[in-house]
Amino acid sequence: VTISAAGSAGSGLAGAPLEVRADSAAGARDLIVVANRLPIESHQDDDGATTWERSPGGLVSALEPVLTSRPSTWVGWSGRCSDEDDYVEVPEHLASLGECELHEISLTRSEVRSYYDGFSNAALWPLYHDAIVSPVYHRTEFDAYRTVNRRFAQAVAELAAPGATVWVHDYQLQLVPGMLRELRPDLVIGFFLHIPFPPIELYLQMPWRAVVLHGLLGADVVGFQSAGGAGNFRQLAERLLSLQVDGDDVLVEGAHGPRRVRVADFPISIDSHAIDALARDPRIRKRAADTRRALGNPEVLLLGVDRLDYTKGIDIRIQAYEELLEEGAFDAEKTVLVQVATPSRENVEEYQRIRDEVALIVGRALGAHGKMGTAPIHYLHHPVPREDLVALYVAADIMLVTPLRDGMNLVCKEYVASRINDDGALVLSEFTGAAAELPDAWLVNPYDADGMKDSIVAAATASPESRARRMRALRAQVFEHDVERWARSFLDALEEVTAGRPG
Ligand code: GDG
């Protein structure tokens, strides 16, 4: 496998006519997944040595087990800028993961600033999460978004076998389906959005709303985490572009008359059996017991695990916990909250703000409630190895998942999958996609501090029987609806919509 720095020339792609001869592409593949990030990323040690690790975040957690078991290609960026001193290409020996070959797209520092930190994470991310913070729109950043999307589309057009299936992922690449359909009308194209799709009233504020919508409608199937997101999208297509909606489908003008775009929800999940197996591993169980001991054998161990993002409600969760300590609902000497907050998007201003705010809240709670030798909060602002994470799930009595808005949230499903003895309790925000599937959690409105505190106490004091009853129901859901089923249902929908389509 050759990892090429596709498109590293960087300019001149926008608007340029492209000629692509897929049938001559060496090693052309039948299934191509396109995502902003590859599943691995490099780190540089203090002594300058490079190590490669799994990339953070939910998209990689979900897709990795699906793709490594299928002959496929994963097209994405490695997380390093091609014009910086520390840039290293993905080495040959890492150019495939199981059955999946990796194909790197290179991006320059300035492209990352404008396409990724800028339009993707300072405009689209907040807009799609109900504008929890204000989206910032810059024309030059949208231009970079378009240029980078075109680079991805061109690389895929060159790699894909005739009639191949291409599955494009997430908000960073919404123009790719439309560009790809122009370049390669023979392809079967799916798009899946991992984050919420906002109500039309919010979406319409985006200056390039029609361009983005046309980009998405280049796909044969546009998939969302929830029925609400799919409904919002259909409504938008009807209102903004006056397109006809027929059941789930939106009808668009195609090369051979009207073309159907299937718009539906496909709630994503996890590799439940893999987490269950880790949670049964004696080494992990020992690590969990050691962790509890190291924390002073608390009566109640609460846990939060998130990318450090303002959508995740980390601050309000810690504040609620502090109030519970203050009011004496929890004894600060017998209760511990472990919060893992993996650093994320640190170049974006709002992420620096939430990082500082969480540090302040943690420090304040520790100052007020810590004693010599005991700390009611342990705050880990660095990534934790996967096995340690599962050991924490195994160790925790109560899992706190309190986002203000979240497309799905995989952490809550991972916690459930790790509770092999049907014990533990999940406190889950209503504003996650997962809440629709997990009604047996203690569901909370994260904007209602008192209600959330009541639910945390209820979860902590529930009888073992009541916890076990809820946990059994949660586990049944998470094991029946795992990530393999999610992938299959999406790919089946693609096949159904495109069956019999004129070639
Ligand atoms: C997006 C959407 C949607 C976290 N810290 C560490 C670590 N993680 C892993 C977790 C989990 C994943 O990252 C986080 O997934 P989430 O789904 O909770 O959140 P996002 O990253 O925001 O994901 C989300 C998802 O895409 C999939 O569609 O559910 O709504 O926002 O797997 O375990 N893993 C390790 N160390 C850490 O410190 N090893």
Coordinates of C-alpha atoms and ligand atoms in Angstrom, one line a residue:
V1 CA 0.0 0.0 0.0
T2 CA 1.3 3.4 -0.8
I3 CA 0.4 6.3 1.4
S4 CA 0.4 9.3 -0.9
A5 CA 0.3 12.9 0.2
A6 CA -2.7 13.4 -2.1
G7 CA -3.5 16.9 -3.1
S8 CA -0.6 18.4 -1.2
A9 CA -0.1 21.0 -4.0
G10 CA -2.9 22.7 -2.0
S11 CA -4.1 25.3 -4.5
G12 CA -5.9 25.6 -7.8
L13 CA -8.4 22.9 -7.1
A14 CA -11.4 25.1 -6.6
G15 CA -13.4 25.2 -9.8
A16 CA -10.7 23.4 -11.8
P17 CA -12.1 20.8 -14.2
L18 CA -11.0 17.4 -13.0
E19 CA -10.3 14.3 -15.0
V20 CA -10.4 11.1 -13.2
R21 CA -9.9 7.6 -14.6
A22 CA -10.9 5.3 -11.8
D23 CA -10.7 2.2 -13.9
S24 CA -7.0 2.6 -14.2
A25 CA -6.5 3.3 -10.5
A26 CA -4.1 0.7 -9.0
G27 CA -5.7 -1.2 -6.2
A28 CA -9.1 0.4 -6.6
R29 CA -11.4 -0.4 -3.7
D30 CA -15.1 -1.2 -3.5
L31 CA -15.7 0.4 -0.1
I32 CA -14.1 3.7 0.8
V33 CA -14.7 5.6 4.0
V34 CA -14.0 9.3 4.0
A35 CA -13.6 11.2 7.3
N36 CA -11.6 14.2 8.4
R37 CA -9.3 12.2 10.6
L38 CA -7.5 8.9 10.0
P39 CA -7.9 6.4 12.9
I40 CA -4.3 6.9 13.9
E41 CA -2.3 10.0 14.8
S42 CA 1.3 10.7 15.6
H43 CA 2.8 12.2 18.8
Q44 CA 6.2 13.5 19.3
D45 CA 8.0 12.6 22.6
D46 CA 10.3 15.1 24.4
D47 CA 13.3 13.5 22.8
G48 CA 11.8 14.0 19.3
A49 CA 10.8 10.4 18.6
T50 CA 7.4 9.8 16.9
T51 CA 4.8 7.4 18.1
W52 CA 1.5 6.5 16.5
E53 CA -1.7 6.1 18.5
R54 CA -5.4 5.8 17.9
S55 CA -7.1 9.1 17.2
P56 CA -9.4 10.4 19.9
G57 CA -13.2 10.8 19.7
G58 CA -16.4 9.0 18.9
L59 CA -16.1 8.7 15.1
V60 CA -13.0 6.6 15.3
S61 CA -14.3 4.5 18.2
A62 CA -17.3 3.6 16.2
L63 CA -15.8 3.1 12.7
E64 CA -12.6 1.3 13.6
P65 CA -14.1 -2.1 14.5
V66 CA -16.5 -1.9 11.5
L67 CA -13.8 -1.2 8.9
T68 CA -10.9 -3.3 10.1
S69 CA -13.0 -6.4 9.4
R70 CA -14.0 -5.4 5.8
P71 CA -11.8 -4.9 2.8
S72 CA -11.9 -1.1 2.6
T73 CA -9.9 2.1 2.4
W74 CA -10.1 5.0 4.9
V75 CA -9.3 8.4 3.5
G76 CA -8.5 11.1 6.0
W77 CA -6.0 13.6 7.5
S78 CA -3.3 12.4 10.0
G79 CA -3.6 15.4 12.4
R80 CA -0.2 16.8 11.4
C81 CA 0.4 19.8 9.1
S82 CA 2.4 19.0 5.9
D83 CA 4.3 22.3 6.1
E84 CA 5.5 22.0 9.7
D85 CA 8.8 20.7 10.9
D86 CA 7.2 17.8 12.9
Y87 CA 5.3 16.4 9.9
V88 CA 5.7 12.7 9.3
E89 CA 3.9 10.7 6.7
V90 CA 2.0 7.6 7.9
P91 CA 4.7 5.0 7.8
E92 CA 4.4 2.0 5.4
H93 CA 4.0 -0.5 8.2
L94 CA 0.9 1.4 9.6
A95 CA -0.6 1.9 6.2
S96 CA -3.3 -0.6 6.9
L97 CA -5.3 -1.7 10.0
G98 CA -6.7 -5.2 9.6
E99 CA -8.5 -5.2 6.3
C100 CA -8.6 -1.5 6.0
E101 CA -6.0 0.5 4.0
L102 CA -5.3 4.1 5.1
H103 CA -4.9 6.9 2.6
E104 CA -3.6 10.2 3.9
I105 CA -4.8 13.6 2.8
S106 CA -2.4 16.4 3.7
L107 CA -3.3 19.8 5.0
T108 CA -1.2 22.8 5.6
R109 CA -1.2 24.7 8.9
S110 CA -3.2 27.6 7.4
E111 CA -5.8 25.1 6.0
V112 CA -6.2 23.5 9.4
R113 CA -6.7 26.9 11.0
S114 CA -9.4 28.0 8.5
Y115 CA -11.1 24.7 7.4
Y116 CA -10.9 22.8 10.7
D117 CA -10.5 25.2 13.6
G118 CA -12.4 27.8 11.8
F119 CA -15.4 26.9 9.6
S120 CA -15.8 23.3 11.0
N121 CA -15.3 24.0 14.7
A122 CA -16.1 27.6 15.2
A123 CA -19.1 27.8 12.8
L124 CA -20.6 24.4 12.1
W125 CA -20.0 22.7 15.4
P126 CA -21.7 25.3 17.6
L127 CA -24.5 26.0 15.0
Y128 CA -25.4 22.3 14.9
H129 CA -25.3 22.0 18.7
D130 CA -28.1 24.5 19.1
A131 CA -25.8 27.5 19.1
I132 CA -24.8 26.8 22.7
V133 CA -22.0 29.3 21.9
S134 CA -22.3 31.7 19.0
P135 CA -21.1 30.4 15.6
V136 CA -18.6 32.6 13.9
Y137 CA -18.8 32.9 10.1
H138 CA -15.8 34.0 8.0
R139 CA -15.9 34.0 4.2
T140 CA -12.2 33.0 3.9
E141 CA -12.8 30.1 6.2
F142 CA -15.6 28.8 4.1
D143 CA -13.4 29.2 1.0
A144 CA -10.9 26.9 2.7
Y145 CA -13.6 24.5 3.6
R146 CA -14.6 24.2 0.0
T147 CA -11.0 23.8 -1.2
V148 CA -10.3 21.0 1.4
N149 CA -13.6 19.3 0.6
R150 CA -12.6 19.3 -3.1
R151 CA -9.2 17.7 -2.3
F152 CA -10.9 14.9 -0.4
A153 CA -13.4 14.4 -3.2
Q154 CA -10.7 14.3 -5.8
A155 CA -8.6 11.8 -3.9
V156 CA -11.6 9.5 -3.5
A157 CA -12.5 9.9 -7.2
E158 CA -9.1 8.6 -8.0
L159 CA -9.1 5.7 -5.6
A160 CA -12.6 4.3 -6.1
A161 CA -13.3 1.3 -8.3
P162 CA -16.1 1.6 -10.8
G163 CA -19.5 1.5 -9.0
A164 CA -17.7 1.5 -5.6
T165 CA -19.5 2.5 -2.4
V166 CA -18.2 5.7 -0.8
W167 CA -19.3 6.5 2.8
V168 CA -18.5 10.1 3.8
H169 CA -18.6 11.1 7.4
D170 CA -19.4 14.2 9.4
Y171 CA -19.8 17.9 9.4
Q172 CA -16.3 18.7 8.1
L173 CA -17.0 17.1 4.7
Q174 CA -20.5 18.0 3.8
L175 CA -19.6 19.2 0.3
V176 CA -17.9 16.0 -0.6
P177 CA -21.0 14.0 -1.7
G178 CA -22.0 16.7 -4.2
M179 CA -18.5 17.1 -5.6
L180 CA -18.0 13.4 -5.8
R181 CA -21.3 12.9 -7.8
E182 CA -20.0 15.4 -10.3
L183 CA -16.7 13.7 -10.6
R184 CA -17.9 10.1 -10.5
P185 CA -21.6 9.6 -11.2
D186 CA -21.1 5.9 -11.2
L187 CA -20.4 5.8 -7.4
V188 CA -22.9 4.9 -4.7
I189 CA -22.5 7.7 -2.1
G190 CA -23.6 7.7 1.5
F191 CA -23.2 10.5 4.1
F192 CA -23.5 10.1 7.9
L193 CA -23.7 13.1 10.3
H194 CA -22.3 12.2 13.7
I195 CA -23.6 15.4 15.4
P196 CA -27.1 16.8 15.7
F197 CA -28.8 18.5 12.7
P198 CA -30.4 21.7 14.0
P199 CA -33.9 23.0 13.5
I200 CA -34.5 25.0 10.4
E201 CA -34.8 28.3 12.4
L202 CA -31.1 27.9 13.4
Y203 CA -29.8 26.4 10.3
L204 CA -31.0 29.3 8.1
Q205 CA -28.6 31.7 9.7
M206 CA -25.7 30.1 7.9
P207 CA -24.6 32.2 5.0
W208 CA -23.7 29.2 2.8
R209 CA -26.8 27.2 3.8
A210 CA -27.8 26.3 0.2
V211 CA -24.3 25.3 -0.9
V212 CA -24.0 23.0 2.0
L213 CA -27.4 21.5 1.5
H214 CA -26.7 20.9 -2.2
G215 CA -23.4 19.2 -1.1
L216 CA -25.3 16.8 1.2
L217 CA -27.9 16.0 -1.4
G218 CA -25.2 14.6 -3.7
A219 CA -25.5 11.5 -1.5
D220 CA -27.9 8.6 -2.1
V221 CA -28.5 8.2 1.6
V222 CA -28.1 11.0 4.2
G223 CA -28.0 9.5 7.7
F224 CA -28.6 11.1 11.1
Q225 CA -28.3 10.0 14.7
S226 CA -31.9 10.7 15.5
A227 CA -35.3 10.9 13.8
G228 CA -35.4 14.6 14.8
G229 CA -32.3 15.4 12.8
A230 CA -33.6 13.6 9.7
G231 CA -36.9 15.5 10.0
N232 CA -35.1 18.8 10.3
F233 CA -33.1 18.0 7.2
R234 CA -36.2 17.1 5.1
Q235 CA -38.0 20.2 6.2
L236 CA -35.0 22.3 5.2
A237 CA -34.8 20.7 1.7
E238 CA -38.5 21.4 1.3
R239 CA -38.4 25.0 2.5
L240 CA -35.0 26.2 1.3
L241 CA -34.8 24.4 -2.1
S242 CA -38.6 23.7 -2.7
L243 CA -37.8 20.0 -3.2
Q244 CA -40.5 17.4 -3.0
V245 CA -40.4 15.0 0.0
D246 CA -41.9 11.5 -0.5
G247 CA -42.0 9.6 2.8
D248 CA -38.4 9.4 4.0
D249 CA -37.0 10.5 0.6
V250 CA -36.2 13.8 -0.9
L251 CA -36.4 14.0 -4.7
V252 CA -33.7 15.9 -6.5
E253 CA -33.0 16.5 -10.1
G254 CA -30.6 13.8 -11.4
A255 CA -28.8 13.1 -14.7
H256 CA -31.5 10.6 -15.6
G257 CA -34.6 12.4 -14.2
P258 CA -35.5 12.6 -10.5
R259 CA -33.2 10.9 -8.1
R260 CA -34.2 9.7 -4.6
V261 CA -32.1 10.7 -1.6
R262 CA -33.0 8.6 1.4
V263 CA -33.0 10.7 4.6
A264 CA -33.2 8.6 7.7
D265 CA -31.9 8.0 11.2
F266 CA -29.3 5.4 12.0
P267 CA -28.4 5.6 15.7
I268 CA -24.7 4.8 16.0
S269 CA -23.3 2.4 18.6
I270 CA -20.3 0.6 19.9
D271 CA -18.5 -2.7 19.7
S272 CA -20.4 -3.9 22.8
H273 CA -18.8 -7.3 22.8
A274 CA -15.3 -5.9 22.7
I275 CA -16.0 -3.7 25.8
D276 CA -17.7 -6.6 27.5
A277 CA -14.7 -8.9 26.9
L278 CA -12.3 -6.2 28.3
A279 CA -14.5 -5.7 31.3
R280 CA -14.4 -9.5 32.0
D281 CA -10.6 -9.6 31.7
P282 CA -9.0 -10.4 35.1
R283 CA -6.3 -7.8 34.5
I284 CA -8.8 -5.1 33.9
R285 CA -10.9 -6.2 37.0
K286 CA -7.7 -6.0 39.1
R287 CA -6.9 -2.6 37.7
A288 CA -10.4 -1.5 38.6
A289 CA -10.0 -2.8 42.2
D290 CA -6.6 -1.1 42.5
T291 CA -8.1 2.1 41.2
R292 CA -10.7 2.1 44.0
R293 CA -8.1 1.4 46.6
A294 CA -5.9 4.2 45.3
L295 CA -8.8 6.5 45.6
G296 CA -9.2 5.6 49.3
N297 CA -12.0 3.0 48.8
P298 CA -14.8 5.5 48.5
E299 CA -18.4 4.5 49.3
V300 CA -19.5 6.1 46.1
L301 CA -17.4 6.5 43.0
L302 CA -18.8 8.8 40.3
L303 CA -17.3 9.1 36.8
G304 CA -17.3 11.5 33.9
V305 CA -15.5 10.8 30.6
D306 CA -15.6 13.3 27.8
R307 CA -13.6 15.2 25.2
L308 CA -13.2 18.6 26.9
D309 CA -15.9 20.3 24.9
Y310 CA -18.5 23.0 26.0
T311 CA -21.3 20.8 24.6
K312 CA -20.6 18.0 27.2
G313 CA -21.8 19.8 30.3
I314 CA -18.7 19.0 32.3
D315 CA -18.8 22.3 34.2
I316 CA -22.5 22.0 35.2
R317 CA -21.9 18.4 36.3
I318 CA -19.0 19.3 38.6
Q319 CA -21.0 22.3 40.0
A320 CA -23.9 20.0 40.8
Y321 CA -21.6 17.6 42.5
E322 CA -20.0 20.4 44.6
E323 CA -23.5 21.6 45.7
L324 CA -24.3 18.0 46.8
L325 CA -21.0 18.0 48.9
E326 CA -21.9 21.4 50.2
E327 CA -25.4 20.3 51.3
G328 CA -24.1 17.1 52.8
A329 CA -26.0 14.8 50.4
F330 CA -22.5 13.3 49.8
D331 CA -19.8 13.0 52.4
A332 CA -16.6 14.5 50.9
E333 CA -14.5 12.0 52.7
K334 CA -16.3 9.0 51.3
T335 CA -17.2 10.1 47.8
V336 CA -15.0 10.6 44.8
L337 CA -15.7 12.0 41.4
V338 CA -13.2 11.1 38.7
Q339 CA -13.5 13.3 35.6
V340 CA -11.5 12.4 32.5
A341 CA -11.5 15.4 30.1
T342 CA -9.4 14.6 27.1
P343 CA -7.9 17.8 25.5
S344 CA -9.6 18.7 22.3
R345 CA -9.5 21.5 19.6
E346 CA -7.2 23.6 21.8
N347 CA -6.7 26.2 19.1
V348 CA -10.3 27.2 19.2
E349 CA -11.0 30.1 21.6
E350 CA -14.2 28.6 23.1
Y351 CA -12.3 25.4 24.0
Q352 CA -9.7 27.4 25.8
R353 CA -12.4 29.2 27.7
I354 CA -14.2 25.9 28.8
R355 CA -10.8 24.4 29.7
D356 CA -10.0 27.3 32.0
E357 CA -13.5 27.3 33.5
V358 CA -13.4 23.6 34.3
A359 CA -10.0 24.0 35.9
L360 CA -11.3 26.8 38.0
I361 CA -14.4 24.9 39.2
V362 CA -12.4 21.8 40.0
G363 CA -9.9 23.9 42.0
R364 CA -12.6 25.7 43.9
A365 CA -14.3 22.4 44.9
L366 CA -11.0 20.9 45.9
G367 CA -10.1 23.9 48.0
A368 CA -13.5 23.9 49.7
H369 CA -14.0 20.2 50.3
G370 CA -10.5 18.5 50.2
K371 CA -8.8 17.4 53.4
M372 CA -5.3 16.3 54.0
G373 CA -5.0 12.9 52.2
T374 CA -8.5 13.0 50.7
A375 CA -9.7 14.6 47.5
P376 CA -13.4 14.5 46.5
I377 CA -12.4 15.2 42.8
H378 CA -9.7 13.6 40.6
Y379 CA -9.4 15.6 37.4
L380 CA -7.5 14.0 34.5
H381 CA -6.9 16.5 31.7
H382 CA -5.0 14.1 29.4
P383 CA -6.0 11.0 27.4
V384 CA -6.2 7.7 29.3
P385 CA -5.3 4.4 27.6
R386 CA -8.3 2.4 26.5
E387 CA -7.8 -0.4 29.0
D388 CA -7.6 2.1 31.9
L389 CA -10.8 3.7 30.7
V390 CA -12.6 0.4 30.8
A391 CA -11.1 -0.2 34.3
L392 CA -12.6 3.1 35.3
Y393 CA -16.0 2.1 33.9
V394 CA -15.8 -1.2 35.8
A395 CA -14.8 0.7 39.0
A396 CA -17.5 3.4 38.9
D397 CA -20.8 3.2 40.8
I398 CA -22.4 6.1 38.9
M399 CA -21.6 7.3 35.4
L400 CA -22.5 11.0 34.8
V401 CA -23.2 11.9 31.2
T402 CA -24.7 15.4 31.1
P403 CA -24.3 17.1 27.7
L404 CA -26.3 20.1 26.8
R405 CA -26.5 18.6 23.3
D406 CA -24.8 15.5 21.8
G407 CA -25.4 13.7 18.5
M408 CA -25.4 10.3 20.2
N409 CA -22.7 9.8 23.0
L410 CA -20.8 6.6 23.0
V411 CA -19.4 6.9 26.6
C412 CA -22.7 6.0 28.1
K413 CA -23.0 2.9 25.9
E414 CA -19.5 1.9 26.8
Y415 CA -20.3 2.2 30.5
V416 CA -23.3 0.0 30.1
A417 CA -21.4 -2.6 28.1
S418 CA -18.8 -2.8 30.9
R419 CA -21.3 -3.6 33.7
I420 CA -21.1 -7.3 33.4
N421 CA -22.8 -7.9 36.8
D422 CA -25.8 -5.7 36.0
D423 CA -24.8 -3.2 38.7
G424 CA -23.9 0.5 38.5
A425 CA -26.1 3.4 37.5
L426 CA -26.2 5.7 34.5
V427 CA -27.3 9.4 34.8
L428 CA -27.9 10.5 31.2
S429 CA -28.9 13.9 29.7
E430 CA -32.1 14.0 27.7
F431 CA -30.3 16.0 25.1
T432 CA -28.1 13.2 23.9
G433 CA -29.1 11.0 20.9
A434 CA -28.6 8.0 23.3
A435 CA -31.4 9.1 25.6
A436 CA -34.0 8.0 23.0
E437 CA -32.5 4.5 23.1
L438 CA -31.8 4.3 26.8
P439 CA -35.0 5.3 28.7
D440 CA -33.9 3.1 31.6
A441 CA -31.1 5.4 32.6
W442 CA -31.8 8.2 35.2
L443 CA -32.6 10.8 32.5
V444 CA -31.9 14.4 33.4
N445 CA -32.4 17.9 32.0
P446 CA -28.8 19.4 32.4
Y447 CA -30.2 22.9 32.4
D448 CA -32.2 22.1 35.6
A449 CA -29.5 21.9 38.3
D450 CA -31.9 20.9 41.1
G451 CA -33.5 18.2 39.0
M452 CA -30.1 16.9 38.0
K453 CA -28.9 16.8 41.7
D454 CA -32.1 14.9 42.7
S455 CA -31.4 12.3 40.0
I456 CA -27.8 11.9 41.0
V457 CA -28.9 11.2 44.6
A458 CA -31.7 8.9 43.4
A459 CA -29.2 6.9 41.3
A460 CA -26.7 6.8 44.3
T461 CA -29.3 5.6 46.8
A462 CA -31.4 3.3 44.6
S463 CA -31.7 -0.3 45.8
P464 CA -29.5 -2.9 44.2
E465 CA -32.6 -4.6 42.7
S466 CA -33.8 -1.4 41.1
R467 CA -30.3 -0.7 39.6
A468 CA -30.0 -4.2 38.3
R469 CA -33.5 -4.0 36.7
R470 CA -32.5 -0.8 34.9
M471 CA -29.0 -2.1 33.9
R472 CA -30.4 -5.3 32.4
A473 CA -32.7 -3.3 30.2
L474 CA -29.9 -0.9 29.2
R475 CA -27.5 -3.8 28.4
A476 CA -30.2 -5.6 26.3
Q477 CA -30.5 -2.5 24.1
V478 CA -26.7 -1.9 23.8
F479 CA -26.0 -5.5 22.9
E480 CA -28.8 -5.9 20.4
H481 CA -28.0 -2.6 18.7
D482 CA -24.2 -2.7 18.3
V483 CA -22.0 -0.8 15.8
E484 CA -21.9 -3.7 13.4
R485 CA -25.7 -3.6 13.1
W486 CA -25.5 0.2 12.6
A487 CA -23.0 -0.2 9.8
R488 CA -25.0 -2.9 8.1
S489 CA -28.3 -1.0 8.3
F490 CA -26.7 2.0 6.7
L491 CA -25.0 0.0 3.9
D492 CA -28.3 -1.9 3.3
A493 CA -30.2 1.3 2.9
L494 CA -27.6 2.5 0.4
E495 CA -28.0 -0.7 -1.6
E496 CA -31.8 -0.5 -1.5
V497 CA -32.0 3.1 -2.7
T498 CA -29.5 2.5 -5.5
A499 CA -30.7 -0.9 -6.7
G500 CA -31.8 -0.7 -10.3
R501 CA -30.5 2.8 -10.7
P502 CA -29.5 3.4 -14.4
G503 CA -25.7 2.9 -14.6
Ligands
GDG1 C1 -19.0 12.4 18.2 C2 -20.3 13.0 18.5 C3 -21.2 10.7 18.7 C4 -12.7 9.8 25.4 N1 -11.7 10.0 26.2 C5 -10.8 9.1 26.1 C6 -11.3 8.1 25.1 N2 -12.5 8.6 24.7 C7 -13.4 7.9 23.8 C8 -14.6 7.3 24.5 C9 -15.6 7.3 23.3 C10 -15.2 8.4 22.5 O1 -13.8 8.8 22.8 C11 -16.1 9.7 22.7 O2 -17.2 9.4 22.0 P1 -18.6 10.3 22.2 O3 -19.6 9.7 21.4 O4 -18.9 10.2 23.7 O5 -18.2 11.8 21.8 P2 -17.6 12.6 20.6 O6 -16.1 12.5 20.6 O7 -18.1 14.0 20.7 O8 -18.2 11.9 19.3 C12 -21.1 12.0 19.4 C13 -19.9 10.2 18.1 O9 -19.2 11.2 17.4 C14 -20.1 9.0 17.3 O10 -21.0 9.2 16.2 O11 -21.7 9.7 19.6 O12 -22.4 12.5 19.7 O13 -20.2 14.2 19.2 O14 -15.4 6.1 22.6 O15 -14.3 6.1 25.0 N3 -10.7 7.0 24.8 C15 -9.5 6.8 25.4 N4 -8.9 7.6 26.3 C16 -9.5 8.8 26.6 O16 -9.0 9.5 27.5 N5 -8.8 5.6 25.1

